[in-house]
Amino acid sequence: MKAAVLRQIGQLDIEDVDLDGPRRDEVRIRVLASGLCHSDYHFIAGDFPVPLPAVLGHEVAGEIIAVGENVGGFAIGDRVVTCLSAYCGQCRECQTGHNHRCEDKPGAPDRPAGSRITKGGEAIRQLGNLGGFAEEMVIHHRAVTKISPEVPPSSAALLGCAVITGVGSVLNSAKVPPGSTVAVIGCGGVGLNAIQGARIAGASRIIAVDKNAAKLSAAIAFGATDTVLGGPDTAGEIAELTRGGVDFAFEVVGSEATARLAMDATRQGGTTVLVGLGTPDLTVALPITTFAMTEKRVMGSLMGSAAYQLFLPQLVTYYQQGRLKLNELVSREIRLDQINEGYASMANGEVARSVIVF
Ligand code: APR
Ligand code: ZN
Ligand code: ZN
């Protein structure tokens, strides 16, 4: 099959590779659509070192084409979405409803010995145990959920990361109550979903912040009530709009400056939710006395804190009811061999999401 392989930082090469399996507990998927998420761009750009060579891609919609031993609940032809939050079901996190934090994630084919992708005998890792920038995938069945074939593949793919992460950060991680005031800092693929999550939650005020004006018009379409172009006094502008700051500020960029802005933009008792990923060593100074005296909070949010087997069907229901925009997230459909150009247009801010269609 063809796959986009990361061998050296900065560029993906389209190569012919071999794919083995499915073995026990695994399914084989024909990839129909695969989204270009910013997190993978961190690996391509070398912000996060990962063992190479590797096939990236974790935002995938596809069709089951083979089912391994010991796998129940999937049949050939089923439409599925992949998820990074594979879970064991047995550990303390899984047993307490935090499957996304599973301590014993099953099936780890991103280990070289476990990879199902090879070329001339050399193992090529499947990043995140997935490897969706390829025509087919062999992955653990608990990294997959069935979805309605009514959802177009390029829209369905985005459910697997951008949508679950953004909407879930609001509904599951922060549990934003109706009437809250919310700021979303960074209106890319994930941020737009935090915005529509806040709309679904019934937030009274949703302030979209981005340094790119074009992203702010998209933010309005996804439910923002106000927009602020990122500048030197963004926190002050948010404070003015909300009489002292928002109840919840979502940081969906992954930088020190925007994390600081999120903390400054919250009112007393307000919560900063860190969604964006920066480099592993990224920090922000916490003003201890201010936080103590104002009872502000800061929390992290991983994959929308979602038990995805329950949450993805819930999101599809919202989509079918017209409450969740998916098709509008797809700025461009591209071919696998256009992946480097696709990432370049993300890096220069032209698109919300490009999706590879096969
Ligand atoms: N101030 C305001 N907005 C900013 C700033 C800034 N200093 N820097 C970047 N942005 C905006 C960009 O203009 C863009 O609209 O943040 C947005 C980022 O969007 P995408 O590149 O589409 O990234 P996305 O896929 O949404 O991911 C965002 O979440 O999961 C993580 O790793 C991912 O760190 C990334 C973040
Ligand atoms: Zn992602
Ligand atoms: Zn577990």
Tab-separated table of C-alpha atoms and ligand atoms in Angstrom:
chain	number	residue	atom	x	y	z
A	1	MET	CA	0.000	0.000	0.000
A	2	LYS	CA	0.985	3.646	-0.233
A	3	ALA	CA	1.806	5.548	2.953
A	4	ALA	CA	3.294	8.925	3.848
A	5	VAL	CA	6.421	8.064	5.837
A	6	LEU	CA	8.306	10.438	8.124
A	7	ARG	CA	11.989	9.499	7.842
A	8	GLN	CA	13.537	12.901	8.406
A	9	ILE	CA	12.233	15.994	10.120
A	10	GLY	CA	10.459	18.421	7.848
A	11	GLN	CA	8.981	16.216	5.164
A	12	LEU	CA	6.838	13.185	4.461
A	13	ASP	CA	7.673	10.799	1.623
A	14	ILE	CA	5.047	8.776	-0.200
A	15	GLU	CA	6.318	5.197	-0.256
A	16	ASP	CA	5.119	1.695	-1.077
A	17	VAL	CA	5.114	-0.290	2.182
A	18	ASP	CA	3.852	-3.674	3.373
A	19	LEU	CA	1.026	-4.115	5.855
A	20	ASP	CA	0.537	-7.341	7.804
A	21	GLY	CA	-2.497	-8.572	9.732
A	22	PRO	CA	-4.956	-8.355	11.329
A	23	ARG	CA	-3.710	-10.566	14.140
A	24	ARG	CA	-5.584	-11.346	17.371
A	25	ASP	CA	-7.537	-8.324	18.745
A	26	GLU	CA	-6.937	-6.287	15.587
A	27	VAL	CA	-8.967	-5.023	12.660
A	28	ARG	CA	-7.883	-4.019	9.183
A	29	ILE	CA	-9.317	-0.809	7.818
A	30	ARG	CA	-9.445	0.701	4.353
A	31	VAL	CA	-8.827	4.373	4.983
A	32	LEU	CA	-11.418	6.634	3.361
A	33	ALA	CA	-10.345	9.969	4.824
A	34	SER	CA	-7.536	11.180	7.080
A	35	GLY	CA	-7.353	14.668	8.638
A	36	LEU	CA	-4.221	16.783	8.978
A	37	CYS	CA	-4.084	17.560	12.699
A	38	HIS	CA	-1.673	20.125	14.115
A	39	SER	CA	-0.297	17.604	16.638
A	40	ASP	CA	1.219	15.581	13.810
A	41	TYR	CA	2.744	18.779	12.512
A	42	HIS	CA	4.669	19.032	15.804
A	43	PHE	CA	6.244	15.654	15.003
A	44	ILE	CA	6.956	16.582	11.385
A	45	ALA	CA	8.519	19.878	12.462
A	46	GLY	CA	10.617	18.107	15.123
A	47	ASP	CA	9.058	19.933	18.121
A	48	PHE	CA	8.412	16.533	19.697
A	49	PRO	CA	11.075	13.959	18.934
A	50	VAL	CA	9.593	10.597	17.914
A	51	PRO	CA	11.372	7.434	16.802
A	52	LEU	CA	11.584	7.260	13.024
A	53	PRO	CA	10.660	6.062	10.492
A	54	ALA	CA	6.994	6.440	11.302
A	55	VAL	CA	3.590	6.756	9.695
A	56	LEU	CA	1.594	9.560	11.319
A	57	GLY	CA	-2.121	10.320	11.014
A	58	HIS	CA	-4.700	9.725	13.736
A	59	GLU	CA	-7.884	11.403	12.491
A	60	VAL	CA	-9.319	8.687	10.303
A	61	ALA	CA	-12.597	7.456	8.888
A	62	GLY	CA	-12.582	4.129	7.125
A	63	GLU	CA	-14.230	0.832	6.419
A	64	ILE	CA	-13.489	-2.510	8.059
A	65	ILE	CA	-12.027	-4.926	5.506
A	66	ALA	CA	-10.844	-7.728	7.820
A	67	VAL	CA	-11.458	-8.722	11.433
A	68	GLY	CA	-8.883	-10.562	13.560
A	69	GLU	CA	-9.443	-13.323	16.098
A	70	ASN	CA	-11.098	-12.423	19.390
A	71	VAL	CA	-12.724	-9.253	18.014
A	72	GLY	CA	-16.460	-8.888	18.569
A	73	GLY	CA	-18.797	-6.221	17.330
A	74	PHE	CA	-17.208	-5.455	13.967
A	75	ALA	CA	-18.085	-6.825	10.544
A	76	ILE	CA	-16.598	-6.281	7.119
A	77	GLY	CA	-18.067	-3.143	5.593
A	78	ASP	CA	-18.655	-1.328	8.893
A	79	ARG	CA	-17.865	2.390	8.785
A	80	VAL	CA	-15.509	3.363	11.592
A	81	VAL	CA	-13.561	6.237	13.102
A	82	THR	CA	-10.206	5.680	14.796
A	83	CYS	CA	-9.245	7.102	18.150
A	84	LEU	CA	-5.977	7.688	20.026
A	85	SER	CA	-7.614	6.695	23.310
A	86	ALA	CA	-7.401	2.896	23.041
A	87	TYR	CA	-8.193	1.481	26.491
A	88	CYS	CA	-7.742	-1.778	28.400
A	89	GLY	CA	-10.990	-1.646	30.408
A	90	GLN	CA	-9.247	-3.100	33.495
A	91	CYS	CA	-6.952	-0.459	34.994
A	92	ARG	CA	-7.818	2.067	37.691
A	93	GLU	CA	-8.469	4.838	35.139
A	94	CYS	CA	-10.690	2.674	32.949
A	95	GLN	CA	-12.577	1.391	35.988
A	96	THR	CA	-13.264	4.935	37.144
A	97	GLY	CA	-14.545	6.170	33.792
A	98	HIS	CA	-11.341	7.772	32.530
A	99	ASN	CA	-10.654	5.492	29.588
A	100	HIS	CA	-8.808	8.286	27.805
A	101	ARG	CA	-6.138	8.090	30.547
A	102	CYS	CA	-5.812	4.286	30.390
A	103	GLU	CA	-2.622	3.136	32.120
A	104	ASP	CA	-2.274	0.037	29.996
A	105	LYS	CA	-3.243	1.044	26.472
A	106	PRO	CA	-3.698	-2.168	24.538
A	107	GLY	CA	-1.954	-3.082	21.317
A	108	ALA	CA	1.079	-0.921	20.918
A	109	PRO	CA	2.107	-1.384	17.317
A	110	ASP	CA	4.052	1.873	17.509
A	111	ARG	CA	6.749	-0.278	19.119
A	112	PRO	CA	8.953	-1.461	16.278
A	113	ALA	CA	8.357	-5.114	17.161
A	114	GLY	CA	4.613	-4.572	17.149
A	115	SER	CA	4.320	-2.529	13.990
A	116	ARG	CA	2.303	-4.074	11.201
A	117	ILE	CA	3.959	-1.782	8.650
A	118	THR	CA	7.294	-2.821	7.172
A	119	LYS	CA	9.411	-2.070	4.158
A	120	GLY	CA	12.052	-4.543	3.034
A	121	GLY	CA	11.974	-6.086	6.525
A	122	GLU	CA	12.417	-2.741	8.330
A	123	ALA	CA	9.646	-1.875	10.813
A	124	ILE	CA	7.949	1.472	10.339
A	125	ARG	CA	6.205	2.685	13.482
A	126	GLN	CA	2.510	3.448	13.561
A	127	LEU	CA	2.450	6.644	15.562
A	128	GLY	CA	-0.130	6.655	18.334
A	129	ASN	CA	-0.680	2.978	17.489
A	130	LEU	CA	-2.590	4.136	14.425
A	131	GLY	CA	-0.769	5.305	11.276
A	132	GLY	CA	-3.579	6.880	9.275
A	133	PHE	CA	-1.602	8.584	6.502
A	134	ALA	CA	-1.830	5.344	4.547
A	135	GLU	CA	-4.274	3.484	2.334
A	136	GLU	CA	-4.932	0.855	5.016
A	137	MET	CA	-4.406	0.398	8.757
A	138	VAL	CA	-4.121	-2.606	11.064
A	139	ILE	CA	-4.902	-1.503	14.607
A	140	HIS	CA	-6.301	-2.704	17.924
A	141	HIS	CA	-10.093	-2.984	17.905
A	142	ARG	CA	-10.342	-0.754	20.981
A	143	ALA	CA	-8.910	2.135	18.956
A	144	VAL	CA	-11.943	1.998	16.682
A	145	THR	CA	-15.587	2.879	16.958
A	146	LYS	CA	-18.418	2.254	14.519
A	147	ILE	CA	-20.293	5.219	13.159
A	148	SER	CA	-23.248	5.826	10.890
A	149	PRO	CA	-22.358	5.609	7.175
A	150	GLU	CA	-24.497	8.726	6.694
A	151	VAL	CA	-21.642	10.953	7.867
A	152	PRO	CA	-19.406	11.787	4.872
A	153	PRO	CA	-15.922	10.270	5.431
A	154	SER	CA	-13.965	13.540	5.425
A	155	SER	CA	-16.303	14.974	8.082
A	156	ALA	CA	-16.370	11.717	10.067
A	157	ALA	CA	-12.566	11.625	10.180
A	158	LEU	CA	-12.436	14.886	12.122
A	159	LEU	CA	-14.567	13.373	14.876
A	160	GLY	CA	-11.547	11.245	15.833
A	161	CYS	CA	-9.408	14.156	17.038
A	162	ALA	CA	-10.324	17.802	16.345
A	163	VAL	CA	-13.978	17.403	17.284
A	164	ILE	CA	-13.636	15.016	20.227
A	165	THR	CA	-10.799	17.144	21.626
A	166	GLY	CA	-12.467	20.535	21.202
A	167	VAL	CA	-16.083	19.718	22.012
A	168	GLY	CA	-15.014	17.284	24.746
A	169	SER	CA	-12.804	19.878	26.445
A	170	VAL	CA	-15.924	21.966	27.045
A	171	LEU	CA	-18.546	19.298	27.733
A	172	ASN	CA	-16.448	16.648	29.508
A	173	SER	CA	-13.250	18.216	30.858
A	174	ALA	CA	-14.521	21.605	32.045
A	175	LYS	CA	-18.242	20.676	32.192
A	176	VAL	CA	-19.164	24.258	31.308
A	177	PRO	CA	-22.585	25.059	32.843
A	178	PRO	CA	-25.282	26.875	30.830
A	179	GLY	CA	-25.008	30.648	31.029
A	180	SER	CA	-21.216	30.645	31.461
A	181	THR	CA	-18.927	33.096	29.726
A	182	VAL	CA	-16.221	31.448	27.654
A	183	ALA	CA	-13.126	32.548	25.744
A	184	VAL	CA	-11.501	30.276	23.168
A	185	ILE	CA	-7.942	31.260	22.311
A	186	GLY	CA	-6.877	29.772	18.979
A	187	CYS	CA	-9.592	29.131	16.399
A	188	GLY	CA	-8.052	26.350	14.324
A	189	GLY	CA	-9.468	22.866	13.844
A	190	VAL	CA	-9.632	22.181	17.591
A	191	GLY	CA	-10.562	25.712	18.721
A	192	LEU	CA	-13.578	25.923	16.395
A	193	ASN	CA	-14.806	22.767	18.082
A	194	ALA	CA	-14.327	24.251	21.537
A	195	ILE	CA	-16.470	27.138	20.269
A	196	GLN	CA	-19.247	24.873	19.075
A	197	GLY	CA	-18.930	22.846	22.279
A	198	ALA	CA	-19.548	26.046	24.238
A	199	ARG	CA	-22.574	26.783	22.053
A	200	ILE	CA	-23.953	23.277	22.713
A	201	ALA	CA	-23.288	23.758	26.449
A	202	GLY	CA	-25.439	26.898	26.398
A	203	ALA	CA	-22.691	29.421	27.160
A	204	SER	CA	-24.076	32.969	27.211
A	205	ARG	CA	-20.988	34.599	25.760
A	206	ILE	CA	-18.367	32.920	23.567
A	207	ILE	CA	-15.374	35.116	22.806
A	208	ALA	CA	-13.146	33.856	20.002
A	209	VAL	CA	-9.527	34.998	19.979
A	210	ASP	CA	-7.065	34.446	17.148
A	211	LYS	CA	-4.117	36.337	15.713
A	212	ASN	CA	-5.448	35.614	12.218
A	213	ALA	CA	-8.528	37.694	11.320
A	214	ALA	CA	-9.731	35.118	8.766
A	215	LYS	CA	-10.118	32.554	11.582
A	216	LEU	CA	-12.432	34.909	13.441
A	217	SER	CA	-15.103	34.879	10.736
A	218	ALA	CA	-15.085	31.078	10.870
A	219	ALA	CA	-15.413	31.377	14.656
A	220	ILE	CA	-18.642	33.357	14.272
A	221	ALA	CA	-20.052	30.655	11.996
A	222	PHE	CA	-19.293	28.038	14.689
A	223	GLY	CA	-21.069	29.990	17.441
A	224	ALA	CA	-18.789	32.718	18.773
A	225	THR	CA	-20.751	35.738	20.006
A	226	ASP	CA	-17.741	38.087	20.053
A	227	THR	CA	-14.302	38.110	18.467
A	228	VAL	CA	-11.013	39.653	19.536
A	229	LEU	CA	-8.013	39.861	17.242
A	230	GLY	CA	-5.030	38.759	19.362
A	231	GLY	CA	-2.927	41.797	20.279
A	232	PRO	CA	-1.093	43.462	23.150
A	233	ASP	CA	-4.192	43.964	25.341
A	234	THR	CA	-6.389	40.992	24.526
A	235	ALA	CA	-6.972	40.185	28.220
A	236	GLY	CA	-8.112	43.764	28.794
A	237	GLU	CA	-10.530	43.580	25.850
A	238	ILE	CA	-11.981	40.313	27.175
A	239	ALA	CA	-12.323	41.826	30.651
A	240	GLU	CA	-14.195	44.770	29.166
A	241	LEU	CA	-16.574	42.543	27.209
A	242	THR	CA	-17.356	40.429	30.271
A	243	ARG	CA	-17.043	42.854	33.187
A	244	GLY	CA	-13.892	41.372	34.611
A	245	GLY	CA	-13.148	38.185	32.700
A	246	VAL	CA	-14.644	34.911	31.560
A	247	ASP	CA	-15.695	31.909	33.615
A	248	PHE	CA	-13.734	29.567	31.331
A	249	ALA	CA	-10.785	30.252	29.013
A	250	PHE	CA	-9.691	27.490	26.633
A	251	GLU	CA	-6.089	27.642	25.428
A	252	VAL	CA	-6.087	25.889	22.051
A	253	VAL	CA	-2.763	27.006	20.619
A	254	GLY	CA	-0.055	25.482	22.802
A	255	SER	CA	2.169	28.462	23.640
A	256	GLU	CA	3.312	30.295	26.743
A	257	ALA	CA	1.846	33.637	25.639
A	258	THR	CA	-1.616	32.197	24.998
A	259	ALA	CA	-1.580	30.174	28.228
A	260	ARG	CA	-0.752	33.374	30.114
A	261	LEU	CA	-3.534	35.163	28.227
A	262	ALA	CA	-6.034	32.450	29.173
A	263	MET	CA	-5.145	32.777	32.872
A	264	ASP	CA	-5.334	36.587	32.684
A	265	ALA	CA	-8.657	36.492	30.833
A	266	THR	CA	-10.499	34.475	33.502
A	267	ARG	CA	-12.490	36.191	36.233
A	268	GLN	CA	-12.218	35.240	39.895
A	269	GLY	CA	-13.197	31.616	40.352
A	270	GLY	CA	-12.584	31.138	36.624
A	271	THR	CA	-10.972	28.099	35.042
A	272	THR	CA	-8.222	27.986	32.449
A	273	VAL	CA	-8.349	24.819	30.360
A	274	LEU	CA	-5.098	23.859	28.632
A	275	VAL	CA	-5.919	21.971	25.450
A	276	GLY	CA	-3.104	22.904	23.050
A	277	LEU	CA	0.169	21.017	23.066
A	278	GLY	CA	3.475	22.820	22.884
A	279	THR	CA	6.962	21.376	23.068
A	280	PRO	CA	7.417	18.958	26.001
A	281	ASP	CA	9.395	21.510	28.057
A	282	LEU	CA	6.934	24.418	27.641
A	283	THR	CA	6.056	26.207	30.903
A	284	VAL	CA	4.144	29.268	32.070
A	285	ALA	CA	4.650	31.127	35.360
A	286	LEU	CA	1.692	30.821	37.707
A	287	PRO	CA	0.921	33.964	39.758
A	288	ILE	CA	0.477	32.161	43.076
A	289	THR	CA	-0.937	34.984	45.182
A	290	THR	CA	-3.407	36.069	42.511
A	291	PHE	CA	-4.590	32.505	42.026
A	292	ALA	CA	-4.953	31.960	45.780
A	293	MET	CA	-6.797	35.201	46.325
A	294	THR	CA	-9.112	34.878	43.333
A	295	GLU	CA	-9.635	31.108	43.516
A	296	LYS	CA	-8.735	30.765	39.864
A	297	ARG	CA	-8.032	27.299	38.549
A	298	VAL	CA	-6.046	25.756	35.737
A	299	MET	CA	-6.607	22.289	34.324
A	300	GLY	CA	-5.409	20.135	31.466
A	301	SER	CA	-7.652	18.417	28.948
A	302	LEU	CA	-6.661	15.303	27.002
A	303	MET	CA	-8.656	14.031	24.017
A	304	GLY	CA	-11.754	15.779	25.346
A	305	SER	CA	-11.702	13.609	28.508
A	306	ALA	CA	-13.987	11.351	26.531
A	307	ALA	CA	-15.011	7.730	26.776
A	308	TYR	CA	-15.058	7.845	22.987
A	309	GLN	CA	-17.226	4.745	22.531
A	310	LEU	CA	-20.037	6.727	24.154
A	311	PHE	CA	-19.044	10.218	23.116
A	312	LEU	CA	-18.569	9.698	19.353
A	313	PRO	CA	-22.133	8.404	18.827
A	314	GLN	CA	-23.352	11.341	20.943
A	315	LEU	CA	-21.488	13.725	18.623
A	316	VAL	CA	-23.011	12.030	15.572
A	317	THR	CA	-26.451	12.587	17.090
A	318	TYR	CA	-25.656	16.286	17.527
A	319	TYR	CA	-24.530	16.375	13.881
A	320	GLN	CA	-27.732	14.699	12.697
A	321	GLN	CA	-29.775	17.181	14.740
A	322	GLY	CA	-27.919	20.083	13.098
A	323	ARG	CA	-26.284	21.123	16.362
A	324	LEU	CA	-22.726	20.126	15.460
A	325	LYS	CA	-21.020	21.394	12.320
A	326	LEU	CA	-18.716	18.857	10.710
A	327	ASN	CA	-18.812	19.428	6.953
A	328	GLU	CA	-17.916	23.097	7.459
A	329	LEU	CA	-14.668	22.080	9.204
A	330	VAL	CA	-13.296	20.557	6.021
A	331	SER	CA	-11.570	23.434	4.241
A	332	ARG	CA	-9.896	21.307	1.594
A	333	GLU	CA	-9.911	17.723	0.405
A	334	ILE	CA	-6.494	16.672	-0.877
A	335	ARG	CA	-4.750	13.531	-2.166
A	336	LEU	CA	-2.172	11.608	-0.122
A	337	ASP	CA	0.607	12.896	-2.378
A	338	GLN	CA	-0.388	16.502	-1.538
A	339	ILE	CA	0.213	16.000	2.189
A	340	ASN	CA	3.286	18.259	2.444
A	341	GLU	CA	1.421	21.119	0.715
A	342	GLY	CA	-1.520	20.403	3.045
A	343	TYR	CA	0.674	20.871	6.095
A	344	ALA	CA	2.214	24.009	4.615
A	345	SER	CA	-1.253	25.541	4.247
A	346	MET	CA	-2.020	24.686	7.892
A	347	ALA	CA	1.261	26.251	9.024
A	348	ASN	CA	0.558	29.493	7.181
A	349	GLY	CA	-3.000	29.656	8.503
A	350	GLU	CA	-4.928	29.218	5.238
A	351	VAL	CA	-7.176	26.389	6.391
A	352	ALA	CA	-9.214	25.093	9.322
A	353	ARG	CA	-8.605	21.494	8.270
A	354	SER	CA	-7.349	19.753	5.174
A	355	VAL	CA	-8.443	16.157	4.828
A	356	ILE	CA	-6.834	13.502	2.657
A	357	VAL	CA	-9.436	11.500	0.750
A	358	PHE	CA	-8.533	8.142	-0.753
B	1	APR	N1	-2.634	34.168	19.546
B	1	APR	C1	-3.839	33.834	19.022
B	1	APR	N2	-4.017	32.817	18.160
B	1	APR	C2	-2.945	32.121	17.779
B	1	APR	C3	-1.647	32.408	18.278
B	1	APR	C4	-1.517	33.489	19.193
B	1	APR	N3	-0.348	33.826	19.709
B	1	APR	N4	-0.784	31.537	17.717
B	1	APR	C5	-1.502	30.734	16.903
B	1	APR	N5	-2.799	31.083	16.935
B	1	APR	C6	-3.912	30.471	16.199
B	1	APR	C7	-3.643	30.227	14.735
B	1	APR	O1	-3.880	31.388	13.959
B	1	APR	C8	-4.628	29.109	14.410
B	1	APR	O2	-5.889	29.609	13.996
B	1	APR	O3	-4.133	29.175	16.731
B	1	APR	C9	-4.786	28.381	15.744
B	1	APR	C10	-4.167	26.975	15.751
B	1	APR	O4	-4.932	26.205	14.893
B	1	APR	P1	-4.401	24.935	14.056
B	1	APR	O5	-3.072	25.240	13.493
B	1	APR	O6	-5.510	24.526	13.151
B	1	APR	O7	-4.181	23.831	15.198
B	1	APR	P2	-5.226	22.779	15.824
B	1	APR	O8	-5.222	21.518	15.029
B	1	APR	O9	-6.507	23.468	16.115
B	1	APR	O10	-4.489	22.433	17.186
B	1	APR	C11	-4.281	23.421	18.184
B	1	APR	O11	-4.112	21.821	19.926
B	1	APR	O12	-4.042	19.528	19.898
B	1	APR	C12	-3.310	20.673	19.946
B	1	APR	O13	-1.219	20.054	18.974
B	1	APR	C13	-2.365	20.808	18.777
B	1	APR	O14	-1.125	22.552	19.771
B	1	APR	C14	-2.115	22.280	18.799
B	1	APR	C15	-3.432	22.869	19.272
B	2	ZN	ZN	-4.977	15.347	16.633
B	3	ZN	ZN	-7.061	0.957	31.140
